[in-house]
Each structure stands twice: as structure tokens, then as C-alpha cells.
Amino acid sequence: MWEDNGTLTMTTKELIDSFKQEFKERRKAGEWHFDMRRKGELFSFAYVDKHFSQEEKEMFCRDAIIETFHFFEEKKQFLIEQGSELEYPAVQRLNEEVDAYKLLFSFCVRDAAKILKEDDLLAFSGYYTHYHRVRFHRAHNNGYMDFNLSEKLIDFDCFLDLVAEFRQHHPMSSRLLQRVKHFRKSHLMKSGYGRDSTVHDIIQGKASARNFGEAEGKRYPLQARAILLGKQWKWLREKVPSFTTKEADFYELVEQLSHINYFNVYAIQPEQAAVIKAIRPKYYEVFMLDLYQEVTRKGSKRSGWFMGEKVVAFQIFVWLMYHLGTPNTYVILTNLAEKCFTKIPRLGPTSRKLGDVVLKILEESETVQGLGVLLNLQGKAKYPVFKEALKGSVRRAIGFTQLDPSEVEDYFIDDFGLKNGEVACGFGAFRSHIRIEGDRKVNLIWLKPDGKTQKSVPAKVKSAYPSAVKLWKAKQKHIKKELASHKQRIERFWCRNKQWSYSNWEQHLINHELLRYIYRELIWEFRGKENSTAAIWQDGEMVDSTGSTICISDESRVSLWHPSKATVEEIQAWRTFITNREIKQPFKQAFREVYLVTDAEVATSTYSNRFANHVVRHHKFAALAKQRNWTYRNVYAQHDPYIEYPEYAIVATLDIESWYDLAGTGRVHFRNTDTNEALQMEEVPTMVFSETMRDVDLFIGVCSIGIEEEWRQNQHMNYWRKYSSADLSETAKTRRSVLGNMLPKLAIKDQCEITDNYLVVNGNVRTYKIHFGSGNILMEPNDQYLCIVPDTRAQMRDNRVFLPFDDDATFSIILSKAFLLANDDKIEDRVILNQIH
């Protein structure tokens, strides 16, 4: 339940129920092991650690231990009464619930033992005094299996740990001591279900429980004197006076926080709070930006701030920034998280210690902003370690906020104070504007007192407002980065089956001050009770493919339009509209390739051979697969890449045969994640099938050795030659279609002709055929191969040529080659000329 101040409060019963539910969901998702050394691994445990004082935590743990024993007594009696009537599936379900309570028991041992009474332990010990065995039927082999209740329910070792921990805080009566001695001769000890050493230590009075729930990792407590005098802290000492006048007190604060878990609000003392209050938030944020710049300098090795003592200080500085609520806290936390989880080859994340702290701050912030940042990071993350860490943080943040993540992801995205694509700031007599202009470019403009523009920062502004200029430039970078990063997230709306009510779509998407520059260039589908309409934003209103204004019902559901749901005529109409209006979409939509199930795939039933037997550059393929949100663990291990569609309960897999530097593609197949059954091709939803096949086609189009200008190895030579003249894929067909629409507008239109597979260019010296798939060139009349190695960054930079998308490098290369070869008599490159002549 929520209190009036906006904080979540949960009773012991609610926490236990929450824990059991989360445990069940994670088991269902295939997660079988939880790290008990990390107390915040589950939301309920994180909630207790964050919100409960030590006394409240001890009471919760005591109640949970008592609840656990009541549960096991009840189940024990149930099993005794059922006897041999039990079936294996029922026992399996019971085992999952038992495992959950065992984990809860382990978490509570240390704190519960401090306030438990000896009578409670004596009552608990009665659970182990009788031997009960149940035999149940195993249907799969028609056999039977014994179930020893004392061994299979509450772990006897856990109970011994509880007694050992109890003895550290309380004297033991002879009665309880005698009961422990009796256990040395019990059937449990003889069966190996208890540690004799633990029993011996309890009797001798020197017992200690296992280390439950403690975080792993070496601690580096800091010393204020070392910070004041040490050479490694010189940079810090130069910066501290800029944001606080209590410099020595600040170092003392850092030392004190390094000894405690500074995320626990109960650990902050009044004198520490007074030092924190003396820090000026705005100037402290400048310090954090300077620190971020210090640790991300290009060309430098991993900064010392990510290791040893310094990373402990860095953790404290990050927490203080959040505690102070500086203006751009969430932006800086986002950048830090991405930096900390950037992979260093052969080492791992840049700084897992600091990265985990950043995620912990976000998940425990209990704000829509914190959850929104985590969800946006989840959409950007490619590194498996980062994705796994984010997965847990998002799960716990959802528990704290009790919000639907599908809403928060879209409804809390910072607009940076933009109005009509612009935000301004004054610097004395000077002004500066951050402005989003054509093609989503984010420009920084400086205005002199007379209103004239200036490219660079005025010298007077730089000297008078150094901190403000740093914050202003950082804001421009953040806007540019956010605008670019959201394109891929939005493109995945299709595979996530995202929909919105019209009112929410209008408020949070199409009119969002930052993302309108993406959303307003996309086509949207509005589905009413009886029909649906596709429309795009033009001149302040929604229009269809004919340019006619449409009326949209407030009850409509809105989703991103996909060509797989449209007819050929509708697709062509939209392509003509986009081209004529020169709308450059952030990713292919109107010109998006559509892949439908063929008769051959129906015949093969549960797999597709459409993209089998291609040869690709393995490492390039692995990098692109991860970029497209596929999971591919290791290029040297036999793990096939796959992509999950949780909203559809489907996983798609591409079979790969690894040859180290090269790899061969195989079948594409789909599986239902709920039933673990293979899906027939016609059972796969059209959207899922089309987007999966488009990705695989993209992998081949970008990574195939067939697109390379030269291939000197005998191995796979036949494949390379065949690829250069192969039938067109859907992507290549799209290139042919787009070029067909563009050709009449090109300066070289009279020299070009489009055939089935080639763009034919009539030069002044020879005639050339450029393949729409590979981009390779054959020269007539004898189909002699012409090798032209393009710039790896090649793009069509001729401003007179409009491209409706910018995510197809091969298309740009084909156009560049066409313009070059149309004027082949002006080529000066000797390598090309030697081949032509």
C-alpha cells in the first residue's frame, strides 16, 4: 500500500507473498539460482534492506522464520495424510514452494536469531525429532520414489545455523543444549544431513553461522588524512572547494560513508546531514561532469577512479549527487551506467562496482524517472553482463514503484526544456540556443548582444561563466545522444506489439518536444471499433497517403504502421508520398522489406531454408546480431544466435556453423517459449516472421563474403562468384524499387537502365552492370569483373539526391558507383582505369 507521502509500505505477509510470487516467476523464466550474497537480489529483500530499521528488520525476520515453520508443519501433515496417493507433478509444484521458503529462511537467519526466544527454537526442533517417509509415484518410468520429510523440507543445516547464531546473542539453557546433543545421534546426522562440526561448536559455545546475505567484494575504507595528503587525491582536492566551504568536513564525511552502507537512510547521522546540506547542488553537478570527463578521456587507459580506493569515493560522490537532487542527476547516472558497463576486451565491464551502485540508486529511487532511465538503458544495452544487471534492476524498480513498465518507458522521457525544437539560456549580455534542425541535427548557436550569431563560445562568456558553459554544452550532447539512441528502441515497437490509447499517444509521443522529430516522420495506424486508418503528421495534422486530412476517434488504439499489414497498392502509395514530400524516415518503414511464408517453408514445416548455405564474416556477424538485439554468447562456442519476442511467447533461432573467422548459415526456426514446442512456419505471427527474416537477410547482406570486392581464397570461391549474380533478396528488391522511383530525378537518368537484377550504367567508355544485392560490377560485353573498393564510410553525399532512409550503406555505394561510372572517361584512378581498358 502507498502512504500519503508517496512511499510504498508493505506488511510482513505482503512481503512474503511478494517474495514467493517473484521466486515463482523467476523459476518460470528459467532462473534457478539466486546469489544469496547479494541481499537485494529479490525485490522483497531489497525492500527490507532499504526501508527497515535494524529493529524492524529483526522483527520481520523473526516473523518470517515463524511463518516458515508453520508452513512446513502444515505441508508435512498434508504429505503424511496423502501418503502414496501423491503424483510426481504435485510433488514438483510443492518442491518449488519449499525452495522459496528455504531461501526466505536463509535470508532471515542472522537477524531473526537476535530476538528469537529459546522456546521458539525448542518448538522448531520438534520438527526434526520424528522420521517420516512418503512414497510417491513417478509416472514417466512407472516407478516410486521416497520422500524423507525431515530432510526434504526445512534444510537441517539451516536450522543448525539458526541455533549457532542464536547462541552468539543469548545464553543456552541445558534443555536446548541437550536437544542439540541429541541431534548428534539422530537419523539426520547419520544420513549426512547436518554438519557435525557445527553441532560440536554449538555445544562448545564457539559456534558461528554461515555468512548469509553478505555482499561479495573487498571493501576499501577511506581515510580523510590520506585524502588531504595523498598524491592520488590531488585532482579531487582542487575541485572540492568549488562546491563546499567545509572542505575538511567533506573529507571526514567521505571517510565515514566508506565504512557503512550509505544507501541505508538510517545510517546517515545528523552531523553528516549538516555537511551534506552545505554542498551547493549546481556546483556539485559541475564537479561530477568534470569527474565524468576525467574518467572518459579518449585514448586513456581505464581510469584509476574505477578501481581500488578511488572507486569507493566515486560511489559516494554518485550517491551524494542523487541525494542532493542536482538538476541533471538522471542524465549523468545514465551516462555513468553506460560507461561502467562498457566492455573492455579480455577484462569485462569497465567498473562493475560503480555500475552496480548506479543501478542500485536508480532502482531504489522509487520514482518514475528512475524506472524510466532503467527501461531506456535496457533498450540500448548490448553487452550481456549489462543486460543481465539491468534485468534485475528493472524487476526490483517495478516492485518499488508498482508501475507498468510499458507505460513508464514511453511516458517519462526527458524533453530537456525544449519548445518547438529549441531551448535558450542567457550568459550576461550574450545568449545561446540549442536547436534541433533538419535531419535531426542538434546545433549550438551563440548570439552576441547585437543579435548576430557566433560559431564558438564568446571569450567573455567562457571566462565569466565557466561552470554554466560546461553544463550548457553537456546538455547539447545529452540531447543529441538521446535523439539518436531512441531510433532503435522505437523500431522494436513492432516486435513488442506496442499499442497506446489515442490520448496517451497524442500527449506523450507525437507532441513530445524531443521525440516529435522521430515520431512525426513515421506512419501510424489508428484502429477503431470497425476499421483502421494509416496516417502521418503533416503541417500540424494527420493525413493519409493521398494527403487528405483524417479524423481520429478518441477511442482509437494507436500502433506503428507496418507494411506487412497493408496491400501492395497501399505500400506503393505511401512510398510515393514519402518520396514526393522528401520525408527522411529515421528507419525504413514505408520502404521496409516484407517477408511472407512461402510454399517451400510450408513444406519444410518447422524451419526455413531461405537463408541457408551463406558464408559470412563471423565476428562482423556476431557484432551486428547483438546490435539488432539478438543473443549470441560466443563466436567460438556452438551456441546459435536467437532473438526473443516475450509479448508473443516466441523465440527465433538461426543455426550457425562456426569456422572461426567465417561461419555458415543454416535453418531459421521458431519455438513457443511457454510449451517449448517448435512452431510450424504458418503458425508464426506475420510480424514476427517478417522482422526475423529481415534481420537474417540484413546479416547476410552486410556480412556475406559475396559483397566483398575481392576474394583471393580458393575456399568458398564458387559461393563468392555465385553471390555476385544471384537472385535478389527482399532488401535488394527494395533497392531496385526505390531507385526506380528516384531515377527520373537523377542527372544520370539518360545513361541508366534498371533490369531484373542490375542497374545498367552506359558510360562513355564501357557499359556496366551493378548488382542490386552485392553492389559488385560486371562490364559488358564479356561480364568482366570490375573491382572498385569504396570508402568504408561511403554514403551518398550529393545533396541533390534525396534518400528516404539512411540505414542502407550498400544502396549508397551503388549510387556512388553509378555516378562514377557514368563519367568513366573522367576517372583518374590508375587501378580502375587499368581494369576498364
PDB file of C-alpha atoms in Angstrom, residues 27-260:
ATOM      1  CA  ARG A  27      11.752 -20.121 -11.871  1.00  0.00           C
ATOM      2  CA  LYS A  28       9.284 -20.000 -14.761  1.00  0.00           C
ATOM      3  CA  ALA A  29      11.720 -17.812 -16.695  1.00  0.00           C
ATOM      4  CA  GLY A  30      14.409 -20.470 -16.273  1.00  0.00           C
ATOM      5  CA  GLU A  31      16.377 -18.806 -13.465  1.00  0.00           C
ATOM      6  CA  TRP A  32      17.201 -21.485 -10.921  1.00  0.00           C
ATOM      7  CA  HIS A  33      19.962 -19.997  -8.779  1.00  0.00           C
ATOM      8  CA  PHE A  34      19.892 -16.785  -6.757  1.00  0.00           C
ATOM      9  CA  ASP A  35      23.004 -15.261  -5.221  1.00  0.00           C
ATOM     10  CA  MET A  36      22.284 -15.030  -1.502  1.00  0.00           C
ATOM     11  CA  ARG A  37      25.450 -12.979  -1.007  1.00  0.00           C
ATOM     12  CA  ARG A  38      23.592 -10.117  -2.698  1.00  0.00           C
ATOM     13  CA  LYS A  39      20.836  -9.068  -0.328  1.00  0.00           C
ATOM     14  CA  GLY A  40      18.978  -7.090  -2.946  1.00  0.00           C
ATOM     15  CA  GLU A  41      18.768  -9.969  -5.413  1.00  0.00           C
ATOM     16  CA  LEU A  42      14.996 -10.154  -4.918  1.00  0.00           C
ATOM     17  CA  PHE A  43      12.726  -7.127  -4.582  1.00  0.00           C
ATOM     18  CA  SER A  44      11.309  -8.146  -1.198  1.00  0.00           C
ATOM     19  CA  PHE A  45      14.824  -8.492   0.248  1.00  0.00           C
ATOM     20  CA  ALA A  46      15.855  -5.161  -1.285  1.00  0.00           C
ATOM     21  CA  TYR A  47      12.761  -3.526   0.199  1.00  0.00           C
ATOM     22  CA  VAL A  48      13.581  -4.820   3.692  1.00  0.00           C
ATOM     23  CA  ASP A  49      17.204  -3.671   3.449  1.00  0.00           C
ATOM     24  CA  LYS A  50      16.215  -0.199   2.266  1.00  0.00           C
ATOM     25  CA  HIS A  51      13.156   0.661   4.330  1.00  0.00           C
ATOM     26  CA  PHE A  52      13.503  -1.222   7.597  1.00  0.00           C
ATOM     27  CA  SER A  53      15.478  -0.027  10.563  1.00  0.00           C
ATOM     28  CA  GLN A  54      17.522  -2.697  12.303  1.00  0.00           C
ATOM     29  CA  GLU A  55      14.754  -3.301  14.844  1.00  0.00           C
ATOM     30  CA  GLU A  56      12.073  -3.563  12.146  1.00  0.00           C
ATOM     31  CA  LYS A  57      14.266  -5.886  10.125  1.00  0.00           C
ATOM     32  CA  GLU A  58      14.802  -8.186  13.109  1.00  0.00           C
ATOM     33  CA  MET A  59      11.054  -8.325  13.742  1.00  0.00           C
ATOM     34  CA  PHE A  60      10.339  -9.089  10.084  1.00  0.00           C
ATOM     35  CA  CYS A  61      12.937 -11.874  10.011  1.00  0.00           C
ATOM     36  CA  ARG A  62      11.583 -13.394  13.230  1.00  0.00           C
ATOM     37  CA  ASP A  63       8.030 -13.361  11.865  1.00  0.00           C
ATOM     38  CA  ALA A  64       9.207 -14.845   8.561  1.00  0.00           C
ATOM     39  CA  ILE A  65      11.058 -17.674  10.365  1.00  0.00           C
ATOM     40  CA  ILE A  66       7.951 -18.490  12.407  1.00  0.00           C
ATOM     41  CA  GLU A  67       5.800 -18.328   9.260  1.00  0.00           C
ATOM     42  CA  THR A  68       8.244 -20.681   7.528  1.00  0.00           C
ATOM     43  CA  PHE A  69       7.992 -23.321  10.257  1.00  0.00           C
ATOM     44  CA  HIS A  70       4.201 -23.058  10.296  1.00  0.00           C
ATOM     45  CA  PHE A  71       4.184 -23.596   6.540  1.00  0.00           C
ATOM     46  CA  PHE A  72       6.407 -26.668   6.766  1.00  0.00           C
ATOM     47  CA  GLU A  73       4.423 -28.183   9.610  1.00  0.00           C
ATOM     48  CA  GLU A  74       1.276 -27.765   7.541  1.00  0.00           C
ATOM     49  CA  LYS A  75       2.868 -29.331   4.451  1.00  0.00           C
ATOM     50  CA  LYS A  76       4.379 -32.114   6.498  1.00  0.00           C
ATOM     51  CA  GLN A  77       0.979 -33.073   7.860  1.00  0.00           C
ATOM     52  CA  PHE A  78      -0.530 -32.845   4.372  1.00  0.00           C
ATOM     53  CA  LEU A  79       2.109 -35.218   2.948  1.00  0.00           C
ATOM     54  CA  ILE A  80       1.666 -37.698   5.778  1.00  0.00           C
ATOM     55  CA  GLU A  81      -2.078 -37.817   5.160  1.00  0.00           C
ATOM     56  CA  GLN A  82      -1.740 -38.127   1.362  1.00  0.00           C
ATOM     57  CA  GLY A  83       0.874 -40.858   1.506  1.00  0.00           C
ATOM     58  CA  SER A  84       1.303 -42.928  -1.658  1.00  0.00           C
ATOM     59  CA  GLU A  85      -1.596 -41.159  -3.405  1.00  0.00           C
ATOM     60  CA  LEU A  86       0.767 -38.355  -4.363  1.00  0.00           C
ATOM     61  CA  GLU A  87       1.686 -37.979  -8.037  1.00  0.00           C
ATOM     62  CA  TYR A  88       5.017 -36.650  -9.256  1.00  0.00           C
ATOM     63  CA  PRO A  89       3.668 -33.348 -10.742  1.00  0.00           C
ATOM     64  CA  ALA A  90       2.104 -32.434  -7.381  1.00  0.00           C
ATOM     65  CA  VAL A  91       5.430 -33.082  -5.657  1.00  0.00           C
ATOM     66  CA  GLN A  92       7.202 -30.920  -8.229  1.00  0.00           C
ATOM     67  CA  ARG A  93       4.888 -27.989  -7.510  1.00  0.00           C
ATOM     68  CA  LEU A  94       5.379 -28.481  -3.790  1.00  0.00           C
ATOM     69  CA  ASN A  95       9.158 -28.538  -4.258  1.00  0.00           C
ATOM     70  CA  GLU A  96       9.106 -25.076  -5.859  1.00  0.00           C
ATOM     71  CA  GLU A  97       7.211 -23.618  -2.923  1.00  0.00           C
ATOM     72  CA  VAL A  98       9.516 -25.408  -0.490  1.00  0.00           C
ATOM     73  CA  ASP A  99      12.594 -23.981  -2.230  1.00  0.00           C
ATOM     74  CA  ALA A 100      11.139 -20.476  -1.936  1.00  0.00           C
ATOM     75  CA  TYR A 101      10.667 -20.826   1.815  1.00  0.00           C
ATOM     76  CA  LYS A 102      14.153 -22.278   2.201  1.00  0.00           C
ATOM     77  CA  LEU A 103      15.599 -19.184   0.528  1.00  0.00           C
ATOM     78  CA  LEU A 104      13.499 -16.928   2.750  1.00  0.00           C
ATOM     79  CA  PHE A 105      14.662 -18.862   5.812  1.00  0.00           C
ATOM     80  CA  SER A 106      18.322 -18.424   4.824  1.00  0.00           C
ATOM     81  CA  PHE A 107      17.889 -14.676   4.391  1.00  0.00           C
ATOM     82  CA  CYS A 108      16.337 -14.286   7.842  1.00  0.00           C
ATOM     83  CA  VAL A 109      18.688 -16.450   9.959  1.00  0.00           C
ATOM     84  CA  ARG A 110      21.138 -13.764  11.071  1.00  0.00           C
ATOM     85  CA  ASP A 111      18.663 -11.066  12.126  1.00  0.00           C
ATOM     86  CA  ALA A 112      15.926 -13.346  13.446  1.00  0.00           C
ATOM     87  CA  ALA A 113      18.324 -15.088  15.842  1.00  0.00           C
ATOM     88  CA  LYS A 114      18.865 -11.817  17.703  1.00  0.00           C
ATOM     89  CA  ILE A 115      15.300 -11.629  19.039  1.00  0.00           C
ATOM     90  CA  LEU A 116      14.026 -15.226  18.849  1.00  0.00           C
ATOM     91  CA  LYS A 117      13.199 -16.877  22.137  1.00  0.00           C
ATOM     92  CA  GLU A 118      14.566 -20.205  23.253  1.00  0.00           C
ATOM     93  CA  ASP A 119      11.041 -21.624  23.378  1.00  0.00           C
ATOM     94  CA  ASP A 120      10.756 -20.865  19.647  1.00  0.00           C
ATOM     95  CA  LEU A 121      13.899 -22.891  18.905  1.00  0.00           C
ATOM     96  CA  LEU A 122      12.692 -25.778  21.044  1.00  0.00           C
ATOM     97  CA  ALA A 123       9.406 -25.761  19.176  1.00  0.00           C
ATOM     98  CA  PHE A 124      11.202 -25.692  15.831  1.00  0.00           C
ATOM     99  CA  SER A 125      13.482 -28.548  16.856  1.00  0.00           C
ATOM    100  CA  GLY A 126      10.451 -30.769  17.310  1.00  0.00           C
ATOM    101  CA  TYR A 127      10.091 -30.766  13.559  1.00  0.00           C
ATOM    102  CA  TYR A 128      13.210 -32.969  13.254  1.00  0.00           C
ATOM    103  CA  THR A 129      12.566 -35.422  16.095  1.00  0.00           C
ATOM    104  CA  HIS A 130      10.459 -37.911  14.102  1.00  0.00           C
ATOM    105  CA  TYR A 131      11.319 -39.766  10.934  1.00  0.00           C
ATOM    106  CA  HIS A 132       8.607 -39.632   8.283  1.00  0.00           C
ATOM    107  CA  ARG A 133       8.890 -41.096   4.815  1.00  0.00           C
ATOM    108  CA  VAL A 134       6.420 -40.695   1.937  1.00  0.00           C
ATOM    109  CA  ARG A 135       6.497 -42.738  -1.254  1.00  0.00           C
ATOM    110  CA  PHE A 136       5.085 -41.148  -4.410  1.00  0.00           C
ATOM    111  CA  HIS A 137       4.529 -42.424  -7.924  1.00  0.00           C
ATOM    112  CA  ARG A 138       6.718 -41.319 -10.867  1.00  0.00           C
ATOM    113  CA  ALA A 139       4.559 -41.709 -13.958  1.00  0.00           C
ATOM    114  CA  HIS A 140       7.332 -41.300 -16.534  1.00  0.00           C
ATOM    115  CA  ASN A 141       9.043 -44.560 -15.521  1.00  0.00           C
ATOM    116  CA  ASN A 142       6.185 -46.180 -13.585  1.00  0.00           C
ATOM    117  CA  GLY A 143       8.362 -46.299 -10.506  1.00  0.00           C
ATOM    118  CA  TYR A 144       8.277 -44.941  -6.959  1.00  0.00           C
ATOM    119  CA  MET A 145      10.454 -42.521  -5.059  1.00  0.00           C
ATOM    120  CA  ASP A 146      10.909 -41.978  -1.332  1.00  0.00           C
ATOM    121  CA  PHE A 147      10.464 -38.528   0.219  1.00  0.00           C
ATOM    122  CA  ASN A 148      12.029 -38.045   3.690  1.00  0.00           C
ATOM    123  CA  LEU A 149      10.066 -35.109   5.142  1.00  0.00           C
ATOM    124  CA  SER A 150      12.683 -34.081   7.687  1.00  0.00           C
ATOM    125  CA  GLU A 151      15.352 -33.914   5.023  1.00  0.00           C
ATOM    126  CA  LYS A 152      13.419 -32.519   2.076  1.00  0.00           C
ATOM    127  CA  LEU A 153      11.535 -29.666   3.727  1.00  0.00           C
ATOM    128  CA  ILE A 154      13.471 -27.327   6.037  1.00  0.00           C
ATOM    129  CA  ASP A 155      17.180 -27.884   5.494  1.00  0.00           C
ATOM    130  CA  PHE A 156      18.658 -29.245   8.740  1.00  0.00           C
ATOM    131  CA  ASP A 157      21.864 -27.271   8.183  1.00  0.00           C
ATOM    132  CA  CYS A 158      19.808 -24.055   8.088  1.00  0.00           C
ATOM    133  CA  PHE A 159      18.263 -24.891  11.441  1.00  0.00           C
ATOM    134  CA  LEU A 160      21.726 -25.560  12.908  1.00  0.00           C
ATOM    135  CA  ASP A 161      22.861 -22.161  11.593  1.00  0.00           C
ATOM    136  CA  LEU A 162      19.897 -20.557  13.335  1.00  0.00           C
ATOM    137  CA  VAL A 163      20.879 -22.219  16.633  1.00  0.00           C
ATOM    138  CA  ALA A 164      24.532 -21.227  16.160  1.00  0.00           C
ATOM    139  CA  GLU A 165      23.590 -17.622  15.510  1.00  0.00           C
ATOM    140  CA  PHE A 166      21.192 -17.676  18.487  1.00  0.00           C
ATOM    141  CA  ARG A 167      23.998 -18.796  20.817  1.00  0.00           C
ATOM    142  CA  GLN A 168      26.099 -15.774  19.823  1.00  0.00           C
ATOM    143  CA  HIS A 169      23.431 -13.456  21.264  1.00  0.00           C
ATOM    144  CA  HIS A 170      21.796 -15.482  24.064  1.00  0.00           C
ATOM    145  CA  PRO A 171      22.799 -17.990  26.733  1.00  0.00           C
ATOM    146  CA  MET A 172      21.595 -21.536  26.080  1.00  0.00           C
ATOM    147  CA  SER A 173      19.693 -23.488  28.728  1.00  0.00           C
ATOM    148  CA  SER A 174      20.596 -27.090  29.488  1.00  0.00           C
ATOM    149  CA  ARG A 175      17.317 -28.130  27.902  1.00  0.00           C
ATOM    150  CA  LEU A 176      18.175 -26.661  24.485  1.00  0.00           C
ATOM    151  CA  LEU A 177      21.776 -27.853  24.784  1.00  0.00           C
ATOM    152  CA  GLN A 178      20.555 -31.388  25.482  1.00  0.00           C
ATOM    153  CA  ARG A 179      18.325 -31.219  22.423  1.00  0.00           C
ATOM    154  CA  VAL A 180      21.314 -30.250  20.249  1.00  0.00           C
ATOM    155  CA  LYS A 181      23.359 -33.112  21.691  1.00  0.00           C
ATOM    156  CA  HIS A 182      20.535 -35.494  20.890  1.00  0.00           C
ATOM    157  CA  PHE A 183      20.798 -34.483  17.236  1.00  0.00           C
ATOM    158  CA  ARG A 184      24.346 -35.914  17.069  1.00  0.00           C
ATOM    159  CA  LYS A 185      22.810 -39.386  17.254  1.00  0.00           C
ATOM    160  CA  SER A 186      19.759 -38.682  15.101  1.00  0.00           C
ATOM    161  CA  HIS A 187      18.941 -40.243  11.726  1.00  0.00           C
ATOM    162  CA  LEU A 188      19.649 -36.879  10.072  1.00  0.00           C
ATOM    163  CA  MET A 189      23.294 -36.749  11.139  1.00  0.00           C
ATOM    164  CA  LYS A 190      23.772 -40.380  10.219  1.00  0.00           C
ATOM    165  CA  SER A 191      22.332 -39.678   6.768  1.00  0.00           C
ATOM    166  CA  GLY A 192      24.729 -36.775   6.250  1.00  0.00           C
ATOM    167  CA  TYR A 193      22.125 -34.003   6.506  1.00  0.00           C
ATOM    168  CA  GLY A 194      23.921 -31.984   9.146  1.00  0.00           C
ATOM    169  CA  ARG A 195      27.442 -30.757   9.830  1.00  0.00           C
ATOM    170  CA  ASP A 196      28.868 -32.485  12.890  1.00  0.00           C
ATOM    171  CA  SER A 197      31.398 -29.661  13.248  1.00  0.00           C
ATOM    172  CA  THR A 198      28.582 -27.122  13.650  1.00  0.00           C
ATOM    173  CA  VAL A 199      26.891 -29.217  16.353  1.00  0.00           C
ATOM    174  CA  HIS A 200      30.233 -29.629  18.148  1.00  0.00           C
ATOM    175  CA  ASP A 201      30.889 -25.845  18.030  1.00  0.00           C
ATOM    176  CA  ILE A 202      27.409 -25.088  19.390  1.00  0.00           C
ATOM    177  CA  ILE A 203      27.983 -27.428  22.322  1.00  0.00           C
ATOM    178  CA  GLN A 204      31.407 -25.904  22.987  1.00  0.00           C
ATOM    179  CA  GLY A 205      29.986 -22.363  22.796  1.00  0.00           C
ATOM    180  CA  LYS A 206      32.136 -21.160  19.906  1.00  0.00           C
ATOM    181  CA  ALA A 207      29.693 -21.552  17.050  1.00  0.00           C
ATOM    182  CA  SER A 208      29.211 -19.099  14.238  1.00  0.00           C
ATOM    183  CA  ALA A 209      26.673 -19.288  11.434  1.00  0.00           C
ATOM    184  CA  ARG A 210      27.438 -19.294   7.754  1.00  0.00           C
ATOM    185  CA  ASN A 211      27.797 -15.877   6.136  1.00  0.00           C
ATOM    186  CA  PHE A 212      24.259 -15.383   4.798  1.00  0.00           C
ATOM    187  CA  GLY A 213      23.273 -12.349   2.805  1.00  0.00           C
ATOM    188  CA  GLU A 214      26.597 -10.513   2.812  1.00  0.00           C
ATOM    189  CA  ALA A 215      27.726  -8.721  -0.314  1.00  0.00           C
ATOM    190  CA  GLU A 216      30.817 -10.081  -2.004  1.00  0.00           C
ATOM    191  CA  GLY A 217      33.848  -7.957  -2.782  1.00  0.00           C
ATOM    192  CA  LYS A 218      36.736  -6.314  -0.978  1.00  0.00           C
ATOM    193  CA  ARG A 219      35.984  -3.131   0.952  1.00  0.00           C
ATOM    194  CA  TYR A 220      38.377  -0.179   0.903  1.00  0.00           C
ATOM    195  CA  PRO A 221      37.585   2.079   3.890  1.00  0.00           C
ATOM    196  CA  LEU A 222      38.994   5.548   3.200  1.00  0.00           C
ATOM    197  CA  GLN A 223      40.872   7.937   5.496  1.00  0.00           C
ATOM    198  CA  ALA A 224      40.309  11.697   5.479  1.00  0.00           C
ATOM    199  CA  ARG A 225      44.001  12.318   6.264  1.00  0.00           C
ATOM    200  CA  ALA A 226      45.067  10.271   3.227  1.00  0.00           C
ATOM    201  CA  ILE A 227      42.737  12.292   1.001  1.00  0.00           C
ATOM    202  CA  LEU A 228      44.190  15.552   2.381  1.00  0.00           C
ATOM    203  CA  LEU A 229      47.815  14.488   1.808  1.00  0.00           C
ATOM    204  CA  GLY A 230      47.893  11.722  -0.823  1.00  0.00           C
ATOM    205  CA  LYS A 231      49.184  12.482  -4.319  1.00  0.00           C
ATOM    206  CA  GLN A 232      46.488  10.330  -5.926  1.00  0.00           C
ATOM    207  CA  TRP A 233      43.810  12.674  -4.487  1.00  0.00           C
ATOM    208  CA  LYS A 234      45.343  15.915  -5.804  1.00  0.00           C
ATOM    209  CA  TRP A 235      42.774  16.323  -8.594  1.00  0.00           C
ATOM    210  CA  LEU A 236      39.943  15.923  -6.081  1.00  0.00           C
ATOM    211  CA  ARG A 237      41.390  18.472  -3.638  1.00  0.00           C
ATOM    212  CA  GLU A 238      41.487  21.068  -6.424  1.00  0.00           C
ATOM    213  CA  LYS A 239      37.790  20.541  -7.187  1.00  0.00           C
ATOM    214  CA  VAL A 240      36.218  20.262  -3.709  1.00  0.00           C
ATOM    215  CA  PRO A 241      36.428  24.000  -2.782  1.00  0.00           C
ATOM    216  CA  SER A 242      34.226  24.810  -5.788  1.00  0.00           C
ATOM    217  CA  PHE A 243      31.110  23.237  -4.235  1.00  0.00           C
ATOM    218  CA  THR A 244      31.591  23.435  -0.439  1.00  0.00           C
ATOM    219  CA  THR A 245      33.215  25.717   2.105  1.00  0.00           C
ATOM    220  CA  LYS A 246      33.543  22.854   4.611  1.00  0.00           C
ATOM    221  CA  GLU A 247      36.379  21.102   2.806  1.00  0.00           C
ATOM    222  CA  ALA A 248      37.830  19.201   5.795  1.00  0.00           C
ATOM    223  CA  ASP A 249      34.334  18.183   6.935  1.00  0.00           C
ATOM    224  CA  PHE A 250      33.619  16.863   3.435  1.00  0.00           C
ATOM    225  CA  TYR A 251      36.666  14.558   3.583  1.00  0.00           C
ATOM    226  CA  GLU A 252      35.518  13.329   7.002  1.00  0.00           C
ATOM    227  CA  LEU A 253      32.093  12.638   5.517  1.00  0.00           C
ATOM    228  CA  VAL A 254      33.639  10.596   2.685  1.00  0.00           C
ATOM    229  CA  GLU A 255      35.620   8.580   5.227  1.00  0.00           C
ATOM    230  CA  GLN A 256      32.538   7.885   7.353  1.00  0.00           C
ATOM    231  CA  LEU A 257      30.408   6.851   4.378  1.00  0.00           C
ATOM    232  CA  SER A 258      33.119   4.470   3.171  1.00  0.00           C
ATOM    233  CA  HIS A 259      32.646   2.419   6.363  1.00  0.00           C
ATOM    234  CA  ILE A 260      28.890   1.985   6.117  1.00  0.00           C
TER     235      ILE A 260
END
